[in-house]
C-alpha cells in the first residue's frame, strides 16, 4: 500500500526493544474532508535511516504494509480476544517538491458562463 504527499507531524524516539530489534514511530497528517493523523512504525536498519533523512514538517511518500494480530489471555473466553493493527512503513521518501502545495485552479472569465 502507499500514501503520497503527507506531512510528518511528529517523530518518536528510537526504541531498542530487544538486543536485535529496534523501531521508531512517526505520525503523518492526512488532509481531506476528514483530516486525521496516522501513526507508522519503521523497523530495524530502516529506523536509523528514517531518522537521518526525515524531520517534522517534511512531506513524504510512504510504502507500507498493514499488519494485524490478535491476543487472548490464557483462560479468557474467545469473546475477550483483542486485535492490534500496525502500519509498517518499509519505504519513506521525500514527496515530489512540485506536489506539496495544492494545485491552483484557474478561474474562468465571466464571458464563458451560460447566463
MMTF fields as JSON, N, C-alpha, C and O atoms, coordinates in Angstrom:
{
  "mmtfVersion": "1.0.0",
  "mmtfProducer": "UNKNOWN",
  "numBonds": 459,
  "numAtoms": 460,
  "numGroups": 115,
  "numChains": 1,
  "numModels": 1,
  "chainsPerModel": [1],
  "groupsPerChain": [115],
  "chainIdList": ["A"],
  "bondAtomList": [4, 2, 8, 6, 12, 10, 16, 14, 20, 18, 24, 22, 28, 26, 32, 30, 36, 34, 40, 38, 44, 42, 48, 46, 52, 50, 56, 54, 60, 58, 64, 62, 68, 66, 72, 70, 76, 74, 80, 78, 84, 82, 88, 86, 92, 90, 96, 94, 100, 98, 104, 102, 108, 106, 112, 110, 116, 114, 120, 118, 124, 122, 128, 126, 132, 130, 136, 134, 140, 138, 144, 142, 148, 146, 152, 150, 156, 154, 160, 158, 164, 162, 168, 166, 172, 170, 176, 174, 180, 178, 184, 182, 188, 186, 192, 190, 196, 194, 200, 198, 204, 202, 208, 206, 212, 210, 216, 214, 220, 218, 224, 222, 228, 226, 232, 230, 236, 234, 240, 238, 244, 242, 248, 246, 252, 250, 256, 254, 260, 258, 264, 262, 268, 266, 272, 270, 276, 274, 280, 278, 284, 282, 288, 286, 292, 290, 296, 294, 300, 298, 304, 302, 308, 306, 312, 310, 316, 314, 320, 318, 324, 322, 328, 326, 332, 330, 336, 334, 340, 338, 344, 342, 348, 346, 352, 350, 356, 354, 360, 358, 364, 362, 368, 366, 372, 370, 376, 374, 380, 378, 384, 382, 388, 386, 392, 390, 396, 394, 400, 398, 404, 402, 408, 406, 412, 410, 416, 414, 420, 418, 424, 422, 428, 426, 432, 430, 436, 434, 440, 438, 444, 442, 448, 446, 452, 450, 456, 454],
  "bondOrderList": [1, 1, 1, 1, 1, 1, 1, 1, 1, 1, 1, 1, 1, 1, 1, 1, 1, 1, 1, 1, 1, 1, 1, 1, 1, 1, 1, 1, 1, 1, 1, 1, 1, 1, 1, 1, 1, 1, 1, 1, 1, 1, 1, 1, 1, 1, 1, 1, 1, 1, 1, 1, 1, 1, 1, 1, 1, 1, 1, 1, 1, 1, 1, 1, 1, 1, 1, 1, 1, 1, 1, 1, 1, 1, 1, 1, 1, 1, 1, 1, 1, 1, 1, 1, 1, 1, 1, 1, 1, 1, 1, 1, 1, 1, 1, 1, 1, 1, 1, 1, 1, 1, 1, 1, 1, 1, 1, 1, 1, 1, 1, 1, 1, 1],
  "groupList": [{"groupName": "UNK", "atomNameList": ["N", "CA", "C", "O"], "elementList": ["N", "C", "C", "O"], "formalChargeList": [0, 0, 0, 0], "bondAtomList": [1, 0, 2, 1, 3, 2], "bondOrderList": [1, 1, 2], "singleLetterCode": "X", "chemCompType": "L-PEPTIDE LINKING"}],
  "groupTypeList": [0, 0, 0, 0, 0, 0, 0, 0, 0, 0, 0, 0, 0, 0, 0, 0, 0, 0, 0, 0, 0, 0, 0, 0, 0, 0, 0, 0, 0, 0, 0, 0, 0, 0, 0, 0, 0, 0, 0, 0, 0, 0, 0, 0, 0, 0, 0, 0, 0, 0, 0, 0, 0, 0, 0, 0, 0, 0, 0, 0, 0, 0, 0, 0, 0, 0, 0, 0, 0, 0, 0, 0, 0, 0, 0, 0, 0, 0, 0, 0, 0, 0, 0, 0, 0, 0, 0, 0, 0, 0, 0, 0, 0, 0, 0, 0, 0, 0, 0, 0, 0, 0, 0, 0, 0, 0, 0, 0, 0, 0, 0, 0, 0, 0, 0],
  "groupIdList": [1, 2, 3, 4, 5, 6, 7, 8, 9, 10, 11, 12, 13, 14, 15, 16, 17, 18, 19, 20, 21, 22, 23, 24, 25, 26, 27, 28, 29, 30, 31, 32, 33, 34, 35, 36, 37, 38, 39, 40, 41, 42, 43, 44, 45, 46, 47, 48, 49, 50, 51, 52, 53, 54, 55, 56, 57, 58, 59, 60, 61, 62, 63, 64, 65, 66, 67, 68, 69, 70, 71, 72, 73, 74, 75, 76, 77, 78, 79, 80, 81, 82, 83, 84, 85, 86, 87, 88, 89, 90, 91, 92, 93, 94, 95, 96, 97, 98, 99, 100, 101, 102, 103, 104, 105, 106, 107, 108, 109, 110, 111, 112, 113, 114, 115],
  "secStructList": [7, 3, 3, 3, 3, 3, 3, 3, 3, 3, 3, 7, 7, 7, 3, 3, 7, 1, 1, 1, 7, 3, 3, 3, 3, 3, 3, 3, 3, 3, 7, 1, 6, 6, 7, 3, 3, 3, 3, 3, 3, 3, 3, 6, 2, 2, 2, 2, 2, 2, 2, 2, 2, 7, 7, 6, 6, 7, 3, 3, 3, 3, 3, 3, 3, 3, 3, 3, 3, 3, 3, 7, 7, 6, 6, 7, 7, 4, 4, 4, 7, 3, 3, 3, 3, 3, 3, 3, 3, 3, 3, 3, 3, 3, 7, 7, 4, 4, 4, 1, 1, 7, 7, 7, 7, 7, 7, 7, 7, 4, 4, 4, 1, 7, 7],
  "xCoordList": [0.845, 0.0, 0.896, 2.064, 0.328, 1.129, 0.265, -0.95, 0.939, 0.329, 1.242, 2.452, 0.69, 1.523, 1.292, 0.175, 2.397, 2.38, 1.683, 0.744, 2.148, 1.628, 2.72, 3.908, 2.313, 3.267, 3.537, 2.611, 4.812, 5.201, 4.903, 5.372, 4.115, 3.771, 4.496, 4.603, 4.994, 5.806, 6.644, 6.264, 7.79, 8.699, 9.093, 9.558, 8.908, 9.26, 10.744, 11.512, 11.116, 12.498, 12.74, 11.808, 14.001, 14.384, 14.259, 14.879, 13.462, 13.263, 14.002, 13.732, 14.93, 15.639, 14.812, 14.955, 13.952, 13.02, 13.753, 13.56, 14.595, 15.448, 16.855, 17.091, 17.771, 19.145, 19.225, 20.111, 18.297, 18.354, 17.186, 17.091, 16.3, 15.128, 14.948, 14.92, 14.825, 14.589, 13.571, 13.39, 12.901, 11.915, 11.735, 12.091, 11.172, 10.798, 9.392, 9.071, 8.562, 7.209, 7.139, 7.807, 6.321, 6.106, 4.654, 4.014, 4.141, 2.775, 2.761, 3.596, 1.792, 1.605, 0.183, -0.736, 0.03, -1.275, -1.82, -1.151, -3.039, -3.708, -4.824, -5.751, -4.734, -5.752, -6.901, -6.794, -7.977, -9.152, -10.396, -10.335, -11.535, -12.789, -12.77, -13.382, -12.067, -11.963, -10.492, -9.977, -9.806, -8.363, -8.1, -8.894, -6.98, -6.62, -5.12, -4.392, -4.665, -3.254, -3.14, -3.916, -2.16, -1.972, -0.542, 0.392, -0.369, 0.966, 1.512, 0.801, 2.788, 3.515, 4.714, 5.205, 5.188, 6.43, 7.448, 7.099, 8.715, 9.834, 10.763, 11.119, 11.154, 11.883, 13.302, 13.637, 14.114, 15.477, 16.355, 16.287, 17.18, 18.116, 17.399, 17.97, 16.153, 15.386, 15.056, 14.864, 14.99, 14.699, 15.821, 15.559, 17.064, 18.202, 18.193, 18.412, 17.942, 17.926, 16.765, 16.904, 15.617, 14.475, 14.828, 14.56, 15.425, 15.795, 16.855, 16.868, 17.724, 18.794, 18.261, 18.764, 17.252, 16.828, 15.485, 15.099, 14.767, 13.444, 13.329, 13.992, 12.458, 12.208, 10.748, 10.071, 10.278, 8.911, 8.714, 9.566, 7.602, 7.296, 7.56, 7.032, 8.369, 8.656, 7.401, 6.578, 7.272, 6.229, 6.86, 7.904, 6.217, 6.793, 5.774, 4.564, 6.291, 5.516, 5.904, 7.083, 4.919, 5.168, 4.645, 3.49, 5.486, 5.055, 5.007, 5.963, 3.893, 3.738, 2.914, 2.22, 3.013, 2.203, 1.299, 1.704, 0.087, -0.843, -0.705, -0.901, -0.367, -0.196, -1.211, -1.463, -1.789, -2.763, -2.473, -1.961, -2.808, -2.62, -3.628, -4.169, -3.869, -4.801, -4.088, -3.004, -4.738, -4.182, -5.338, -6.355, -5.164, -6.154, -5.422, -4.587, -5.737, -5.111, -5.557, -6.696, -4.616, -4.919, -6.073, -6.056, -7.064, -8.204, -9.381, -10.467, -9.185, -10.286, -11.125, -10.619, -12.409, -13.252, -12.872, -12.279, -13.214, -12.886, -13.426, -12.817, -14.539, -15.13, -14.232, -14.426, -13.27, -12.368, -11.12, -10.243, -11.036, -9.876, -9.725, -10.708, -8.501, -8.191, -7.42, -6.652, -7.638, -6.974, -6.1, -6.483, -4.93, -3.979, -3.56, -3.322, -3.474, -3.035, -1.793, -1.647, -0.907, 0.307, 0.475, 0.265, 0.856, 1.215, 2.738, 3.391, 3.292, 4.743, 5.29, 5.165, 5.903, 6.466, 7.796, 8.704, 7.91, 9.159, 9.9, 11.046, 9.251, 9.94, 9.324, 8.11, 10.169, 9.716, 10.649, 11.853, 10.077, 10.857, 10.231, 9.029, 11.047, 10.543, 9.544, 9.775, 8.439, 7.436, 7.999, 8.864, 7.505, 7.912, 7.632, 6.493, 8.653, 8.514, 7.465, 6.955, 7.137, 6.119, 4.707, 3.769, 4.532, 3.177, 2.87, 1.808, 3.75, 3.493, 2.394, 1.765, 2.143, 1.065, -0.092, 0.131, -1.313, -2.455, -2.395, -1.913, -2.884, -2.887, -3.816, -4.882, -3.401, -4.233, -5.225, -4.866, -6.464, -7.487, -7.602, -7.768, -7.512, -7.599, -9.039, -9.954, -9.235, -10.592, -10.959, -10.137, -12.218, -12.717, -13.369, -14.06, -13.151, -13.744, -15.266, -15.848, -15.903, -17.367, -17.997, -19.147, -17.278, -17.868, -18.143, -18.855, -17.601, -17.846, -18.986, -19.319, -19.593, -20.723, -21.971, -22.151, -22.843, -24.025, -25.128, -26.156, -24.96, -26.023, -25.469, -26.223],
  "yCoordList": [-1.16, 0.0, 1.231, 1.171, 2.339, 3.556, 4.757, 4.771, 5.74, 7.008, 8.084, 8.036, 9.05, 10.045, 11.441, 11.829, 12.18, 13.599, 13.901, 14.694, 13.265, 13.525, 14.181, 13.951, 14.993, 15.745, 15.04, 14.615, 14.924, 14.349, 15.373, 16.509, 14.979, 15.904, 15.576, 16.436, 14.35, 14.015, 12.771, 11.892, 12.737, 11.592, 11.203, 12.041, 9.935, 9.453, 9.143, 9.279, 8.727, 8.319, 6.919, 6.132, 6.624, 5.279, 4.364, 4.613, 3.306, 2.354, 1.058, 0.393, 0.707, -0.567, -1.579, -1.663, -2.342, -3.254, -4.451, -4.784, -5.091, -6.174, -5.882, -4.863, -6.776, -6.579, -6.534, -5.889, -7.223, -7.311, -6.629, -6.704, -5.971, -5.35, -3.914, -3.643, -2.992, -1.585, -1.006, -1.497, 0.06, 0.707, 2.157, 2.554, 2.939, 4.323, 4.513, 3.994, 5.263, 5.561, 7.017, 7.881, 7.276, 8.649, 8.804, 7.836, 10.029, 10.313, 11.281, 12.18, 11.073, 11.96, 12.499, 11.88, 13.66, 14.301, 14.022, 14.27, 13.505, 13.235, 14.259, 14.291, 15.095, 16.115, 15.517, 14.416, 16.235, 15.812, 16.29, 17.181, 15.689, 16.067, 15.783, 16.509, 14.727, 14.349, 14.194, 13.077, 15.311, 15.243, 14.337, 14.273, 13.652, 12.755, 12.588, 12.923, 12.064, 11.743, 10.235, 9.612, 9.66, 8.21, 7.904, 8.583, 6.87, 6.506, 5.306, 4.335, 5.395, 4.331, 3.918, 4.703, 2.703, 2.221, 1.966, 1.513, 2.263, 1.918, 1.055, 1.429, -0.099, -1.073, -1.321, -1.084, -1.809, -2.26, -1.175, -0.023, -1.515, -0.55, 0.6, 1.678, 0.377, 1.448, 2.555, 3.707, 2.21, 3.215, 4.246, 5.446, 3.783, 4.71, 5.625, 6.831, 5.057, 5.857, 6.839, 7.974, 6.401, 7.306, 8.535, 9.666, 8.312, 9.427, 10.325, 11.535, 9.745, 10.508, 11.459, 12.574, 11.027, 11.777, 12.508, 13.223, 12.358, 12.959, 13.793, 13.535, 14.816, 15.656, 16.105, 16.011, 16.587, 17.077, 18.207, 19.086, 18.177, 19.184, 18.719, 19.307, 17.67, 17.149, 16.518, 15.939, 16.641, 15.942, 14.691, 14.766, 13.532, 12.257, 11.381, 11.58, 10.415, 9.317, 8.079, 7.867, 7.26, 6.098, 4.842, 4.795, 3.824, 2.48, 1.688, 1.702, 0.997, 0.325, -0.953, -1.171, -1.781, -2.99, -2.823, -2.26, -3.306, -3.333, -4.694, -5.728, -4.69, -5.941, -5.994, -4.988, -7.159, -7.35, -8.62, -9.595, -8.594, -9.786, -9.722, -8.661, -10.857, -10.903, -11.38, -11.96, -11.114, -11.529, -11.981, -11.297, -13.124, -13.662, -14.165, -15.065, -13.581, -14.035, -15.456, -15.844, -16.221, -17.604, -17.658, -16.958, -18.483, -18.654, -17.737, -17.93, -16.746, -15.851, -16.455, -17.247, -16.087, -16.595, -15.934, -14.855, -16.584, -16.083, -14.674, -13.892, -14.339, -13.009, -11.901, -10.733, -12.24, -11.246, -11.008, -10.236, -11.657, -11.503, -10.05, -9.376, -9.58, -8.212, -8.245, -9.171, -7.212, -7.123, -5.884, -4.823, -6.025, -4.93, -4.809, -5.81, -3.579, -3.304, -2.428, -1.568, -2.653, -1.856, -1.476, -2.296, -0.228, 0.217, 0.216, 1.085, -0.764, -0.969, -0.307, -0.846, 0.88, 1.613, 0.977, 0.877, 0.553, -0.065, 0.812, 0.524, 1.894, 2.844, 4.216, 4.388, 5.198, 6.578, 7.48, 7.524, 8.201, 9.113, 10.489, 10.631, 11.505, 12.863, 12.908, 12.332, 13.599, 13.763, 14.687, 15.518, 14.536, 15.406, 16.843, 17.187, 17.681, 19.055, 19.837, 20.839, 19.415, 20.105, 19.808, 20.477, 18.804, 18.439, 18.794, 18.421, 19.493, 19.791, 20.821, 20.849, 21.659, 22.631, 22.17, 21.582, 22.429, 22.036, 22.737, 23.865, 22.065, 22.661, 23.862, 23.853, 24.88, 26.069, 25.839, 25.341, 26.21, 26.09, 27.431, 28.463, 27.418, 28.656, 29.13, 28.35, 30.412, 30.961, 31.204, 31.628, 30.925, 31.119, 32.497, 32.898, 33.214, 34.549, 34.491, 33.456, 35.617, 35.691, 35.431, 34.997, 35.682, 35.524, 34.066, 33.801, 33.101, 31.699, 31.11, 29.936, 31.921, 31.411, 31.325, 32.139, 30.348, 30.15, 31.171, 31.107, 32.107, 33.106, 34.492, 35.442],
  "zCoordList": [0.0, 0.0, 0.0, 0.385, -0.437, -0.429, -0.068, -0.261, 0.453, 0.811, 0.262, 0.483, -0.446, -1.119, -0.563, -0.22, -0.49, -0.167, 1.163, 1.214, 2.223, 3.558, 4.397, 4.172, 5.358, 6.167, 7.493, 8.184, 7.834, 9.12, 10.206, 10.131, 11.229, 12.31, 13.61, 14.484, 13.755, 14.928, 14.646, 13.873, 15.302, 15.194, 16.605, 17.378, 16.944, 18.271, 18.391, 17.439, 19.576, 19.847, 19.279, 19.116, 18.982, 18.564, 19.771, 20.804, 19.653, 20.75, 20.454, 19.453, 21.326, 21.227, 22.028, 23.248, 21.354, 22.007, 22.613, 23.782, 21.803, 22.287, 21.769, 21.121, 22.06, 21.59, 20.064, 19.504, 19.394, 17.936, 17.229, 16.004, 17.962, 17.345, 17.825, 19.026, 16.855, 17.185, 16.221, 15.106, 16.682, 15.83, 16.249, 17.358, 15.328, 15.602, 15.031, 13.962, 15.755, 15.299, 14.867, 15.435, 13.854, 13.421, 12.982, 12.571, 13.071, 12.671, 11.496, 11.395, 10.611, 9.476, 9.489, 10.028, 8.886, 8.772, 7.383, 6.38, 7.334, 6.068, 5.925, 6.734, 4.897, 4.658, 3.873, 3.334, 3.814, 3.063, 3.775, 4.622, 3.428, 4.066, 5.564, 6.347, 5.958, 7.362, 7.717, 7.751, 7.982, 8.279, 9.486, 10.425, 9.431, 10.521, 10.601, 9.666, 11.73, 11.901, 12.066, 12.791, 11.379, 11.366, 11.774, 11.348, 12.609, 13.094, 12.329, 12.071, 11.975, 11.292, 12.127, 12.938, 11.937, 12.545, 11.442, 10.352, 11.74, 10.862, 11.706, 12.823, 11.174, 11.984, 11.48, 10.319, 12.408, 12.165, 11.549, 11.976, 10.555, 9.982, 9.273, 9.111, 8.851, 8.216, 9.221, 8.833, 10.505, 11.54, 11.613, 11.687, 11.593, 11.625, 10.402, 10.522, 9.241, 8.013, 8.015, 7.56, 8.528, 8.609, 9.446, 9.039, 10.61, 11.491, 10.852, 11.082, 10.064, 9.428, 8.347, 8.202, 7.596, 6.418, 6.554, 5.63, 7.658, 7.782, 9.039, 10.043, 8.962, 10.13, 10.117, 9.094, 11.25, 11.361, 10.353, 10.22, 9.657, 8.638, 7.222, 6.278, 7.045, 5.705, 5.1, 5.809, 3.784, 3.036, 2.435, 1.786, 2.653, 2.243, 1.528, 1.642, 0.794, 0.222, 1.019, 1.301, 1.384, 2.246, 1.578, 1.156, 1.479, 1.107, 2.404, 3.18, 2.642, 3.934, 3.801, 2.809, 4.825, 4.957, 6.162, 7.179, 6.049, 7.16, 7.825, 7.186, 9.11, 9.837, 10.967, 11.63, 11.184, 12.254, 13.02, 12.47, 14.297, 15.127, 16.265, 16.575, 16.873, 17.988, 19.247, 19.197, 20.374, 21.661, 22.548, 22.665, 23.16, 24.09, 25.322, 25.234, 26.467, 27.714, 27.999, 27.739, 28.544, 28.861, 29.861, 30.873, 29.579, 30.455, 30.151, 30.696, 29.293, 28.95, 27.832, 27.036, 27.765, 26.67, 25.351, 25.334, 24.258, 22.923, 22.703, 21.972, 23.31, 23.141, 23.693, 23.358, 24.517, 25.106, 24.242, 24.628, 23.091, 22.212, 21.795, 21.488, 21.787, 21.385, 20.064, 19.804, 19.229, 17.939, 17.897, 18.389, 17.308, 17.182, 15.724, 15.048, 15.252, 13.88, 13.91, 14.778, 12.96, 12.823, 11.36, 10.467, 11.124, 9.785, 9.732, 10.31, 9.035, 8.966, 7.707, 6.607, 7.878, 6.741, 6.353, 7.178, 5.113, 4.668, 3.671, 3.326, 3.197, 2.332, 2.567, 2.451, 2.9, 3.105, 2.318, 2.571, 1.357, 0.528, 0.548, 0.773, 0.312, 0.195, -0.957, -2.02, -0.729, -1.78, -2.839, -2.561, -4.051, -5.147, -4.747, -4.431, -4.756, -4.278, -5.054, -4.552, -6.236, -7.013, -6.557, -6.989, -5.681, -5.276, -3.831, -3.333, -3.141, -1.736, -1.549, -0.492, -2.527, -2.428, -3.308, -4.366, -2.884, -3.714, -5.063, -5.165, -6.089, -7.422, -7.442, -6.826, -8.147, -8.286, -9.427, -10.494, -9.177, -10.207, -10.899, -10.248, -12.223, -12.986, -13.022, -13.287, -12.754, -12.813, -14.259, -15.07, -14.563, -15.912, -15.966, -15.029, -17.052, -17.21, -17.264, -17.588, -16.941, -16.919, -18.276, -18.343, -19.353, -20.688, -21.033, -22.002, -20.273, -20.585, -19.769, -19.928, -18.889, -18.096, -18.957, -19.862, -18.691, -19.528, -19.295, -19.969, -18.368, -18.124, -18.004, -17.799]
}
